mmCIF file of N, CA, C and O in Angstrom:
data_model
loop_
_atom_site.group_PDB
_atom_site.id
_atom_site.type_symbol
_atom_site.label_atom_id
_atom_site.label_comp_id
_atom_site.label_asym_id
_atom_site.label_seq_id
_atom_site.Cartn_x
_atom_site.Cartn_y
_atom_site.Cartn_z
ATOM 1 N N ILE A 592 -11.930 33.145 154.248
ATOM 2 C CA ILE A 592 -13.242 33.248 153.621
ATOM 3 C C ILE A 592 -13.625 34.719 153.480
ATOM 4 O O ILE A 592 -14.209 35.108 152.485
ATOM 5 N N HIS A 593 -13.299 35.522 154.483
ATOM 6 C CA HIS A 593 -13.644 36.944 154.437
ATOM 7 C C HIS A 593 -12.953 37.628 153.256
ATOM 8 O O HIS A 593 -13.553 38.454 152.581
ATOM 9 N N LEU A 594 -11.698 37.260 152.994
ATOM 10 C CA LEU A 594 -10.953 37.839 151.887
ATOM 11 C C LEU A 594 -11.581 37.435 150.555
ATOM 12 O O LEU A 594 -11.668 38.252 149.637
ATOM 13 N N ILE A 595 -12.052 36.197 150.455
ATOM 14 C CA ILE A 595 -12.699 35.728 149.227
ATOM 15 C C ILE A 595 -13.959 36.541 148.949
ATOM 16 O O ILE A 595 -14.224 36.931 147.809
ATOM 17 N N MET A 596 -14.733 36.840 150.003
ATOM 18 C CA MET A 596 -15.947 37.635 149.830
ATOM 19 C C MET A 596 -15.601 39.048 149.359
ATOM 20 O O MET A 596 -16.288 39.602 148.520
ATOM 21 N N LYS A 597 -14.526 39.614 149.895
ATOM 22 C CA LYS A 597 -14.114 40.949 149.477
ATOM 23 C C LYS A 597 -13.705 40.942 148.006
ATOM 24 O O LYS A 597 -14.023 41.869 147.272
ATOM 25 N N ILE A 598 -12.997 39.913 147.585
ATOM 26 C CA ILE A 598 -12.571 39.817 146.190
ATOM 27 C C ILE A 598 -13.782 39.673 145.273
ATOM 28 O O ILE A 598 -13.874 40.345 144.250
ATOM 29 N N LYS A 599 -14.743 38.833 145.651
ATOM 30 C CA LYS A 599 -15.953 38.657 144.844
ATOM 31 C C LYS A 599 -16.740 39.956 144.760
ATOM 32 O O LYS A 599 -17.227 40.329 143.698
ATOM 33 N N ARG A 600 -16.873 40.640 145.883
ATOM 34 C CA ARG A 600 -17.604 41.901 145.913
ATOM 35 C C ARG A 600 -16.879 42.941 145.068
ATOM 36 O O ARG A 600 -17.495 43.685 144.310
ATOM 37 N N TYR A 601 -15.559 42.990 145.156
ATOM 38 C CA TYR A 601 -14.775 43.933 144.366
ATOM 39 C C TYR A 601 -14.974 43.672 142.885
ATOM 40 O O TYR A 601 -15.159 44.611 142.103
ATOM 41 N N LYS A 602 -14.941 42.416 142.477
ATOM 42 C CA LYS A 602 -15.116 42.084 141.064
ATOM 43 C C LYS A 602 -16.499 42.487 140.566
ATOM 44 O O LYS A 602 -16.641 42.999 139.459
ATOM 45 N N LYS A 603 -17.520 42.273 141.388
ATOM 46 C CA LYS A 603 -18.878 42.631 140.996
ATOM 47 C C LYS A 603 -19.026 44.143 140.866
ATOM 48 O O LYS A 603 -19.583 44.644 139.890
ATOM 49 N N VAL A 604 -18.519 44.885 141.838
ATOM 50 C CA VAL A 604 -18.597 46.345 141.794
ATOM 51 C C VAL A 604 -17.810 46.868 140.595
ATOM 52 O O VAL A 604 -18.286 47.743 139.865
ATOM 53 N N ASN A 605 -16.647 46.326 140.373
ATOM 54 C CA ASN A 605 -15.814 46.750 139.257
ATOM 55 C C ASN A 605 -16.531 46.492 137.922
ATOM 56 O O ASN A 605 -16.475 47.316 137.011
ATOM 57 N N LYS A 606 -17.216 45.372 137.819
ATOM 58 C CA LYS A 606 -17.963 45.032 136.607
ATOM 59 C C LYS A 606 -19.061 46.063 136.353
ATOM 60 O O LYS A 606 -19.228 46.549 135.231
ATOM 61 N N TYR A 607 -19.822 46.422 137.391
ATOM 62 C CA TYR A 607 -20.896 47.398 137.245
ATOM 63 C C TYR A 607 -20.349 48.789 136.910
ATOM 64 O O TYR A 607 -20.899 49.494 136.063
ATOM 65 N N LEU A 608 -19.282 49.194 137.595
ATOM 66 C CA LEU A 608 -18.698 50.501 137.326
ATOM 67 C C LEU A 608 -18.178 50.583 135.894
ATOM 68 O O LEU A 608 -18.371 51.602 135.219
ATOM 69 N N THR A 609 -17.554 49.537 135.422
ATOM 70 C CA THR A 609 -17.063 49.508 134.043
ATOM 71 C C THR A 609 -18.216 49.628 133.062
ATOM 72 O O THR A 609 -18.126 50.360 132.066
ATOM 73 N N PHE A 610 -19.322 48.947 133.325
ATOM 74 C CA PHE A 610 -20.511 49.043 132.479
ATOM 75 C C PHE A 610 -21.000 50.486 132.401
ATOM 76 O O PHE A 610 -21.244 51.019 131.315
ATOM 77 N N TYR A 611 -21.146 51.136 133.555
ATOM 78 C CA TYR A 611 -21.640 52.507 133.571
ATOM 79 C C TYR A 611 -20.640 53.485 132.959
ATOM 80 O O TYR A 611 -21.022 54.454 132.315
ATOM 81 N N GLU A 612 -19.368 53.241 133.145
ATOM 82 C CA GLU A 612 -18.362 54.099 132.535
ATOM 83 C C GLU A 612 -18.400 53.996 131.015
ATOM 84 O O GLU A 612 -18.318 55.007 130.317
ATOM 85 N N ASN A 613 -18.554 52.787 130.500
ATOM 86 C CA ASN A 613 -18.558 52.583 129.051
ATOM 87 C C ASN A 613 -19.861 53.028 128.394
ATOM 88 O O ASN A 613 -19.844 53.571 127.291
ATOM 89 N N ASN A 614 -20.985 52.784 129.030
ATOM 90 C CA ASN A 614 -22.275 53.050 128.403
ATOM 91 C C ASN A 614 -22.860 54.416 128.723
ATOM 92 O O ASN A 614 -23.605 54.970 127.910
ATOM 93 N N TYR A 615 -22.574 54.948 129.895
ATOM 94 C CA TYR A 615 -23.173 56.213 130.314
ATOM 95 C C TYR A 615 -22.140 57.289 130.606
ATOM 96 O O TYR A 615 -22.472 58.349 131.106
ATOM 97 N N LYS A 616 -20.885 56.985 130.323
ATOM 98 C CA LYS A 616 -19.784 57.948 130.487
ATOM 99 C C LYS A 616 -19.626 58.457 131.916
ATOM 100 O O LYS A 616 -19.260 59.610 132.143
ATOM 101 N N PHE A 617 -19.907 57.608 132.909
ATOM 102 C CA PHE A 617 -19.648 57.978 134.299
ATOM 103 C C PHE A 617 -18.144 58.095 134.483
ATOM 104 O O PHE A 617 -17.390 57.271 133.995
ATOM 105 N N ARG A 618 -17.733 59.113 135.208
ATOM 106 C CA ARG A 618 -16.324 59.324 135.481
ATOM 107 C C ARG A 618 -16.154 59.782 136.924
ATOM 108 O O ARG A 618 -17.023 60.459 137.462
ATOM 109 N N PRO A 619 -15.023 59.432 137.527
ATOM 110 C CA PRO A 619 -14.739 59.944 138.868
ATOM 111 C C PRO A 619 -14.540 61.447 138.817
ATOM 112 O O PRO A 619 -14.074 61.944 137.801
ATOM 113 N N PRO A 620 -14.845 62.170 139.847
ATOM 114 C CA PRO A 620 -15.433 61.706 141.095
ATOM 115 C C PRO A 620 -16.914 61.371 140.903
ATOM 116 O O PRO A 620 -17.656 62.115 140.262
ATOM 117 N N TYR A 621 -17.312 60.231 141.429
ATOM 118 C CA TYR A 621 -18.698 59.786 141.318
ATOM 119 C C TYR A 621 -19.560 60.650 142.241
ATOM 120 O O TYR A 621 -19.200 60.926 143.369
ATOM 121 N N GLN A 622 -20.703 61.063 141.731
ATOM 122 C CA GLN A 622 -21.615 61.891 142.511
ATOM 123 C C GLN A 622 -22.706 60.994 143.073
ATOM 124 O O GLN A 622 -23.467 60.392 142.322
ATOM 125 N N ILE A 623 -22.763 60.898 144.396
ATOM 126 C CA ILE A 623 -23.681 59.993 145.085
ATOM 127 C C ILE A 623 -24.778 60.813 145.751
ATOM 128 O O ILE A 623 -24.502 61.707 146.540
ATOM 129 N N LEU A 624 -26.022 60.489 145.437
ATOM 130 C CA LEU A 624 -27.172 61.148 146.040
ATOM 131 C C LEU A 624 -27.640 60.311 147.226
ATOM 132 O O LEU A 624 -28.008 59.146 147.062
ATOM 133 N N LEU A 625 -27.584 60.896 148.421
ATOM 134 C CA LEU A 625 -27.954 60.186 149.645
ATOM 135 C C LEU A 625 -29.383 60.527 150.036
ATOM 136 O O LEU A 625 -29.804 61.681 149.930
ATOM 137 N N ASP A 626 -30.108 59.517 150.522
ATOM 138 C CA ASP A 626 -31.449 59.771 151.041
ATOM 139 C C ASP A 626 -31.449 59.565 152.554
ATOM 140 O O ASP A 626 -30.473 59.095 153.134
ATOM 141 N N GLY A 627 -32.547 59.922 153.185
ATOM 142 C CA GLY A 627 -32.639 59.860 154.638
ATOM 143 C C GLY A 627 -32.507 58.458 155.193
ATOM 144 O O GLY A 627 -31.873 58.233 156.223
ATOM 145 N N THR A 628 -33.115 57.488 154.520
ATOM 146 C CA THR A 628 -33.070 56.101 154.993
ATOM 147 C C THR A 628 -31.644 55.565 154.984
ATOM 148 O O THR A 628 -31.206 54.905 155.932
ATOM 149 N N PHE A 629 -30.902 55.859 153.910
ATOM 150 C CA PHE A 629 -29.513 55.416 153.823
ATOM 151 C C PHE A 629 -28.700 56.004 154.967
ATOM 152 O O PHE A 629 -27.936 55.297 155.634
ATOM 153 N N CYS A 630 -28.875 57.298 155.207
ATOM 154 C CA CYS A 630 -28.145 57.959 156.298
ATOM 155 C C CYS A 630 -28.543 57.393 157.654
ATOM 156 O O CYS A 630 -27.706 57.212 158.539
ATOM 157 N N GLN A 631 -29.824 57.089 157.810
ATOM 158 C CA GLN A 631 -30.325 56.545 159.071
ATOM 159 C C GLN A 631 -29.688 55.184 159.362
ATOM 160 O O GLN A 631 -29.238 54.930 160.474
ATOM 161 N N TYR A 632 -29.634 54.317 158.363
ATOM 162 C CA TYR A 632 -29.013 53.011 158.569
ATOM 163 C C TYR A 632 -27.502 53.125 158.779
ATOM 164 O O TYR A 632 -26.927 52.381 159.575
ATOM 165 N N ALA A 633 -26.865 54.046 158.083
ATOM 166 C CA ALA A 633 -25.431 54.250 158.292
ATOM 167 C C ALA A 633 -25.161 54.701 159.721
ATOM 168 O O ALA A 633 -24.212 54.246 160.357
ATOM 169 N N LEU A 634 -26.019 55.575 160.221
ATOM 170 C CA LEU A 634 -25.886 56.034 161.604
ATOM 171 C C LEU A 634 -26.147 54.896 162.585
ATOM 172 O O LEU A 634 -25.399 54.709 163.548
ATOM 173 N N LYS A 635 -27.167 54.098 162.300
ATOM 174 C CA LYS A 635 -27.521 52.977 163.182
ATOM 175 C C LYS A 635 -26.382 51.971 163.284
ATOM 176 O O LYS A 635 -26.070 51.478 164.367
ATOM 177 N N TYR A 636 -25.764 51.653 162.155
ATOM 178 C CA TYR A 636 -24.703 50.654 162.145
ATOM 179 C C TYR A 636 -23.301 51.264 162.222
ATOM 180 O O TYR A 636 -22.305 50.576 162.000
ATOM 181 N N LYS A 637 -23.257 52.568 162.538
ATOM 182 C CA LYS A 637 -22.001 53.288 162.774
ATOM 183 C C LYS A 637 -21.040 53.176 161.581
ATOM 184 O O LYS A 637 -19.854 52.877 161.742
ATOM 185 N N VAL A 638 -21.580 53.420 160.382
ATOM 186 C CA VAL A 638 -20.780 53.407 159.165
ATOM 187 C C VAL A 638 -20.463 54.845 158.789
ATOM 188 O O VAL A 638 -21.369 55.668 158.666
ATOM 189 N N ASN A 639 -19.195 55.138 158.618
ATOM 190 C CA ASN A 639 -18.775 56.463 158.188
ATOM 191 C C ASN A 639 -18.876 56.510 156.664
ATOM 192 O O ASN A 639 -18.001 56.023 155.949
ATOM 193 N N ILE A 640 -19.959 57.103 156.171
ATOM 194 C CA ILE A 640 -20.258 57.107 154.738
ATOM 195 C C ILE A 640 -19.134 57.759 153.937
ATOM 196 O O ILE A 640 -18.704 57.211 152.924
ATOM 197 N N SER A 641 -18.670 58.898 154.379
ATOM 198 C CA SER A 641 -17.648 59.623 153.615
ATOM 199 C C SER A 641 -16.316 58.883 153.575
ATOM 200 O O SER A 641 -15.495 59.129 152.696
ATOM 201 N N GLU A 642 -16.116 57.958 154.486
ATOM 202 C CA GLU A 642 -14.887 57.164 154.503
ATOM 203 C C GLU A 642 -15.050 55.859 153.713
ATOM 204 O O GLU A 642 -14.135 55.426 153.022
ATOM 205 N N GLN A 643 -16.222 55.239 153.811
ATOM 206 C CA GLN A 643 -16.427 53.916 153.229
ATOM 207 C C GLN A 643 -16.778 53.933 151.737
ATOM 208 O O GLN A 643 -16.364 53.041 151.002
ATOM 209 N N LEU A 644 -17.550 54.909 151.295
ATOM 210 C CA LEU A 644 -17.954 54.927 149.878
ATOM 211 C C LEU A 644 -16.766 55.063 148.921
ATOM 212 O O LEU A 644 -16.735 54.365 147.909
ATOM 213 N N PRO A 645 -15.785 55.927 149.196
ATOM 214 C CA PRO A 645 -14.628 55.951 148.293
ATOM 215 C C PRO A 645 -13.885 54.614 148.237
ATOM 216 O O PRO A 645 -13.399 54.209 147.183
ATOM 217 N N LYS A 646 -13.830 53.906 149.351
ATOM 218 C CA LYS A 646 -13.205 52.585 149.361
ATOM 219 C C LYS A 646 -14.004 51.609 148.505
ATOM 220 O O LYS A 646 -13.450 50.813 147.763
ATOM 221 N N TYR A 647 -15.328 51.679 148.615
ATOM 222 C CA TYR A 647 -16.203 50.766 147.876
ATOM 223 C C TYR A 647 -16.119 51.020 146.372
ATOM 224 O O TYR A 647 -16.016 50.086 145.589
ATOM 225 N N PHE A 648 -16.143 52.294 145.984
ATOM 226 C CA PHE A 648 -16.093 52.632 144.567
ATOM 227 C C PHE A 648 -14.671 52.652 144.027
ATOM 228 O O PHE A 648 -14.469 52.701 142.821
ATOM 229 N N GLY A 649 -13.712 52.657 144.907
ATOM 230 C CA GLY A 649 -12.320 52.647 144.479
ATOM 231 C C GLY A 649 -11.883 53.949 143.847
ATOM 232 O O GLY A 649 -10.925 53.968 143.070
ATOM 233 N N ASN A 650 -12.579 55.016 144.165
ATOM 234 C CA ASN A 650 -12.266 56.309 143.595
ATOM 235 C C ASN A 650 -12.877 57.406 144.453
ATOM 236 O O ASN A 650 -13.622 57.124 145.389
ATOM 237 N N GLU A 651 -12.620 58.639 144.074
ATOM 238 C CA GLU A 651 -13.180 59.777 144.794
ATOM 239 C C GLU A 651 -14.684 59.857 144.549
ATOM 240 O O GLU A 651 -15.165 59.565 143.450
ATOM 241 N N VAL A 652 -15.422 60.243 145.575
ATOM 242 C CA VAL A 652 -16.869 60.438 145.451
ATOM 243 C C VAL A 652 -17.245 61.797 146.022
ATOM 244 O O VAL A 652 -16.548 62.329 146.885
ATOM 245 N N LYS A 653 -18.349 62.338 145.517
ATOM 246 C CA LYS A 653 -18.934 63.558 146.064
ATOM 247 C C LYS A 653 -20.324 63.182 146.555
ATOM 248 O O LYS A 653 -21.112 62.595 145.816
ATOM 249 N N LEU A 654 -20.607 63.515 147.806
ATOM 250 C CA LEU A 654 -21.879 63.159 148.406
ATOM 251 C C LEU A 654 -22.837 64.337 148.321
ATOM 252 O O LEU A 654 -22.469 65.465 148.635
ATOM 253 N N PHE A 655 -24.066 64.042 147.895
ATOM 254 C CA PHE A 655 -25.092 65.063 147.751
ATOM 255 C C PHE A 655 -26.378 64.603 148.409
ATOM 256 O O PHE A 655 -26.603 63.411 148.574
ATOM 257 N N THR A 656 -27.203 65.557 148.754
ATOM 258 C CA THR A 656 -28.553 65.278 149.213
ATOM 259 C C THR A 656 -29.433 66.429 148.742
ATOM 260 O O THR A 656 -28.941 67.421 148.222
ATOM 261 N N THR A 657 -30.733 66.287 148.923
ATOM 262 C CA THR A 657 -31.642 67.334 148.475
ATOM 263 C C THR A 657 -32.251 68.038 149.677
ATOM 264 O O THR A 657 -32.221 67.528 150.800
ATOM 265 N N SER A 658 -32.829 69.182 149.433
ATOM 266 C CA SER A 658 -33.489 69.909 150.516
ATOM 267 C C SER A 658 -34.684 69.121 151.039
ATOM 268 O O SER A 658 -35.021 69.209 152.223
ATOM 269 N N CYS A 659 -35.331 68.325 150.179
ATOM 270 C CA CYS A 659 -36.457 67.483 150.619
ATOM 271 C C CYS A 659 -36.005 66.469 151.671
ATOM 272 O O CYS A 659 -36.704 66.230 152.656
ATOM 273 N N VAL A 660 -34.849 65.878 151.451
ATOM 274 C CA VAL A 660 -34.319 64.893 152.399
ATOM 275 C C VAL A 660 -33.979 65.579 153.719
ATOM 276 O O VAL A 660 -34.291 65.064 154.794
ATOM 277 N N ILE A 661 -33.374 66.734 153.656
ATOM 278 C CA ILE A 661 -33.022 67.472 154.871
ATOM 279 C C ILE A 661 -34.283 67.831 155.647
ATOM 280 O O ILE A 661 -34.353 67.664 156.867
ATOM 281 N N ASN A 662 -35.314 68.299 154.947
ATOM 282 C CA ASN A 662 -36.589 68.617 155.601
ATOM 283 C C ASN A 662 -37.216 67.383 156.226
ATOM 284 O O ASN A 662 -37.759 67.446 157.334
ATOM 285 N N GLU A 663 -37.151 66.247 155.513
ATOM 286 C CA GLU A 663 -37.715 65.003 156.047
ATOM 287 C C GLU A 663 -37.018 64.606 157.344
ATOM 288 O O GLU A 663 -37.670 64.264 158.324
ATOM 289 N N ILE A 664 -35.707 64.693 157.366
ATOM 290 C CA ILE A 664 -34.942 64.320 158.557
ATOM 291 C C ILE A 664 -35.242 65.280 159.707
ATOM 292 O O ILE A 664 -35.403 64.865 160.848
ATOM 293 N N GLN A 665 -35.363 66.557 159.405
ATOM 294 C CA GLN A 665 -35.685 67.535 160.448
ATOM 295 C C GLN A 665 -37.086 67.298 161.004
ATOM 296 O O GLN A 665 -37.310 67.448 162.204
ATOM 297 N N ASN A 666 -38.040 66.907 160.157
ATOM 298 C CA ASN A 666 -39.401 66.638 160.617
ATOM 299 C C ASN A 666 -39.476 65.381 161.474
ATOM 300 O O ASN A 666 -40.275 65.304 162.401
ATOM 301 N N ILE A 667 -38.640 64.398 161.154
ATOM 302 C CA ILE A 667 -38.600 63.180 161.952
ATOM 303 C C ILE A 667 -38.056 63.481 163.342
ATOM 304 O O ILE A 667 -38.500 62.924 164.333
ATOM 305 N N GLY A 668 -37.067 64.360 163.398
ATOM 306 C CA GLY A 668 -36.511 64.787 164.678
ATOM 307 C C GLY A 668 -35.660 63.728 165.342
ATOM 308 O O GLY A 668 -34.933 62.994 164.682
ATOM 309 N N ASN A 669 -35.769 63.622 166.654
ATOM 310 C CA ASN A 669 -34.936 62.709 167.435
ATOM 311 C C ASN A 669 -35.205 61.246 167.142
ATOM 312 O O ASN A 669 -34.346 60.412 167.363
ATOM 313 N N SER A 670 -36.396 60.920 166.663
ATOM 314 C CA SER A 670 -36.674 59.509 166.353
ATOM 315 C C SER A 670 -35.769 59.018 165.229
ATOM 316 O O SER A 670 -35.518 57.820 165.099
ATOM 317 N N PHE A 671 -35.247 59.947 164.426
ATOM 318 C CA PHE A 671 -34.279 59.580 163.384
ATOM 319 C C PHE A 671 -33.034 58.948 163.998
ATOM 320 O O PHE A 671 -32.490 57.983 163.484
ATOM 321 N N LEU A 672 -32.590 59.497 165.100
ATOM 322 C CA LEU A 672 -31.373 59.019 165.738
ATOM 323 C C LEU A 672 -31.567 57.676 166.425
ATOM 324 O O LEU A 672 -30.605 56.938 166.618
ATOM 325 N N PHE A 673 -32.788 57.343 166.795
ATOM 326 C CA PHE A 673 -33.017 56.126 167.577
ATOM 327 C C PHE A 673 -33.831 55.105 166.806
ATOM 328 O O PHE A 673 -34.642 54.397 167.346
ATOM 329 N N PHE A 674 -33.610 55.034 165.521
ATOM 330 C CA PHE A 674 -34.319 54.089 164.650
ATOM 331 C C PHE A 674 -34.245 52.700 165.204
ATOM 332 O O PHE A 674 -33.440 52.083 165.629
#
């Protein structure tokens, strides 16, 4: 059953990526903008973002964030780590 879910998820992701590639000319390496909440949940559930996103997209990715997000995380402080 787990393999079936992976195949279904792969087909759905592939469908969306093909749509964006054809209509908006997205090309690898995909540029991913990360926000604080995404990073916080990845940390909470021990997900290695830089390892998992290329597997999910099936291609190379470049991870980006903004100075606003960095400032937000710094202002939150240690409570960020213990969400």
